[in-house]
């Protein structure tokens, strides 16, 4: 081949060089188009974020509602029963309506769910609801959003610390853990009912308490993303959950996919 090229005329050499460069440019263009297609598949990543990208972390902190389970149907049973004790409350209490407020601070849930009464009354009724729902949820468990136990077990075996931080009253996370027998999989948990602080501060509290070096937070709403940003940790968006979010660092379309997104 080298000999043949050396004896070619000048015009033939120019022609062959042209086709070599043309083939190289064509290959480069095809590679760029492939990467761009993959970026479109992966949501709001840039062209330079390859599909093999994984978050390096030593711990995963989870939101609860819309990330690990959906308790809205059994919770609505309790909320409706409690609301029925107050004739002045005429708001519709259903699982789907309750789901639209999950993830918000409890004060905002009270304001949204019980619009037929003043805020102070709504808040006091909600406090009864969230207290009475916990023993009910232990027995009438919420729906798990995927293979939660199997995935958590696999993450524990890989050496990750696992936590839950949710905007709820004390007893709610415990109802999830006791009802589904997951207490052995979760290292610690916090909520405003424990500390009087909201999600971002409680993420930091977990980080400080356990001296975590590179934690991530996983949730399903923009509020979760904002809390993780405020706490200074990367955010994994649970796109299969209740809400939407922008600006995430990674995205999971199922809980089982989480293991593919993180590494120690």
mmCIF file of C-alpha atoms in Angstrom, residues 61-69 71 101-107 109 133 163-174 176-177 186 188-206 217-221 223-224 227 242:
data_model
loop_
_atom_site.group_PDB
_atom_site.id
_atom_site.type_symbol
_atom_site.label_atom_id
_atom_site.label_comp_id
_atom_site.label_asym_id
_atom_site.label_seq_id
_atom_site.Cartn_x
_atom_site.Cartn_y
_atom_site.Cartn_z
ATOM 1 C CA UNK A 61 -30.125 10.573 51.788
ATOM 2 C CA UNK A 62 -33.693 9.886 50.655
ATOM 3 C CA UNK A 63 -36.887 11.844 50.592
ATOM 4 C CA UNK A 64 -39.800 9.594 51.608
ATOM 5 C CA UNK A 65 -43.100 10.436 49.868
ATOM 6 C CA UNK A 66 -42.871 10.003 46.104
ATOM 7 C CA UNK A 67 -39.378 8.552 46.396
ATOM 8 C CA UNK A 68 -39.699 5.446 48.575
ATOM 9 C CA UNK A 69 -43.456 5.045 48.983
ATOM 10 C CA UNK A 71 -49.002 6.574 51.465
ATOM 11 C CA UNK A 101 -49.401 18.703 48.511
ATOM 12 C CA UNK A 102 -46.962 16.015 49.650
ATOM 13 C CA UNK A 103 -43.390 17.224 49.897
ATOM 14 C CA UNK A 104 -44.422 20.688 51.097
ATOM 15 C CA UNK A 105 -43.930 21.879 54.673
ATOM 16 C CA UNK A 106 -46.856 20.701 56.791
ATOM 17 C CA UNK A 107 -48.112 24.248 57.291
ATOM 18 C CA UNK A 109 -50.319 21.209 53.366
ATOM 19 C CA UNK A 133 -52.191 8.421 60.635
ATOM 20 C CA UNK A 163 -30.654 7.939 55.444
ATOM 21 C CA UNK A 164 -34.120 9.483 55.207
ATOM 22 C CA UNK A 165 -34.855 13.212 55.557
ATOM 23 C CA UNK A 166 -38.470 14.258 55.028
ATOM 24 C CA UNK A 167 -40.669 17.267 55.841
ATOM 25 C CA UNK A 168 -43.010 15.441 58.240
ATOM 26 C CA UNK A 169 -43.886 15.138 61.897
ATOM 27 C CA UNK A 170 -42.121 12.706 64.215
ATOM 28 C CA UNK A 171 -43.475 9.184 63.871
ATOM 29 C CA UNK A 172 -44.124 9.226 60.118
ATOM 30 C CA UNK A 173 -40.719 7.938 58.998
ATOM 31 C CA UNK A 174 -40.885 5.420 61.839
ATOM 32 C CA UNK A 176 -42.687 3.580 57.121
ATOM 33 C CA UNK A 177 -39.747 1.706 58.624
ATOM 34 C CA UNK A 186 -31.597 2.838 57.253
ATOM 35 C CA UNK A 188 -30.572 7.354 60.578
ATOM 36 C CA UNK A 189 -33.431 9.724 59.777
ATOM 37 C CA UNK A 190 -34.579 13.262 60.578
ATOM 38 C CA UNK A 191 -37.633 15.437 60.065
ATOM 39 C CA UNK A 192 -38.955 18.813 61.297
ATOM 40 C CA UNK A 193 -40.810 16.940 64.042
ATOM 41 C CA UNK A 194 -37.420 15.893 65.419
ATOM 42 C CA UNK A 195 -35.490 19.126 65.078
ATOM 43 C CA UNK A 196 -37.907 21.969 64.329
ATOM 44 C CA UNK A 197 -35.944 22.597 61.115
ATOM 45 C CA UNK A 198 -36.845 22.025 57.462
ATOM 46 C CA UNK A 199 -35.304 19.702 54.912
ATOM 47 C CA UNK A 200 -32.123 21.567 53.948
ATOM 48 C CA UNK A 201 -31.073 22.044 57.567
ATOM 49 C CA UNK A 202 -31.834 18.410 58.380
ATOM 50 C CA UNK A 203 -29.757 17.212 55.449
ATOM 51 C CA UNK A 204 -26.877 19.215 56.913
ATOM 52 C CA UNK A 205 -27.648 17.807 60.371
ATOM 53 C CA UNK A 206 -27.303 14.258 59.031
ATOM 54 C CA UNK A 217 -29.923 13.580 48.161
ATOM 55 C CA UNK A 218 -32.658 11.784 46.205
ATOM 56 C CA UNK A 219 -36.170 13.217 45.888
ATOM 57 C CA UNK A 220 -39.018 13.788 43.459
ATOM 58 C CA UNK A 221 -39.907 17.497 43.605
ATOM 59 C CA UNK A 223 -38.575 21.513 46.672
ATOM 60 C CA UNK A 224 -36.283 18.523 47.165
ATOM 61 C CA UNK A 227 -33.245 21.804 49.622
ATOM 62 C CA UNK A 242 -45.009 12.663 42.383
#
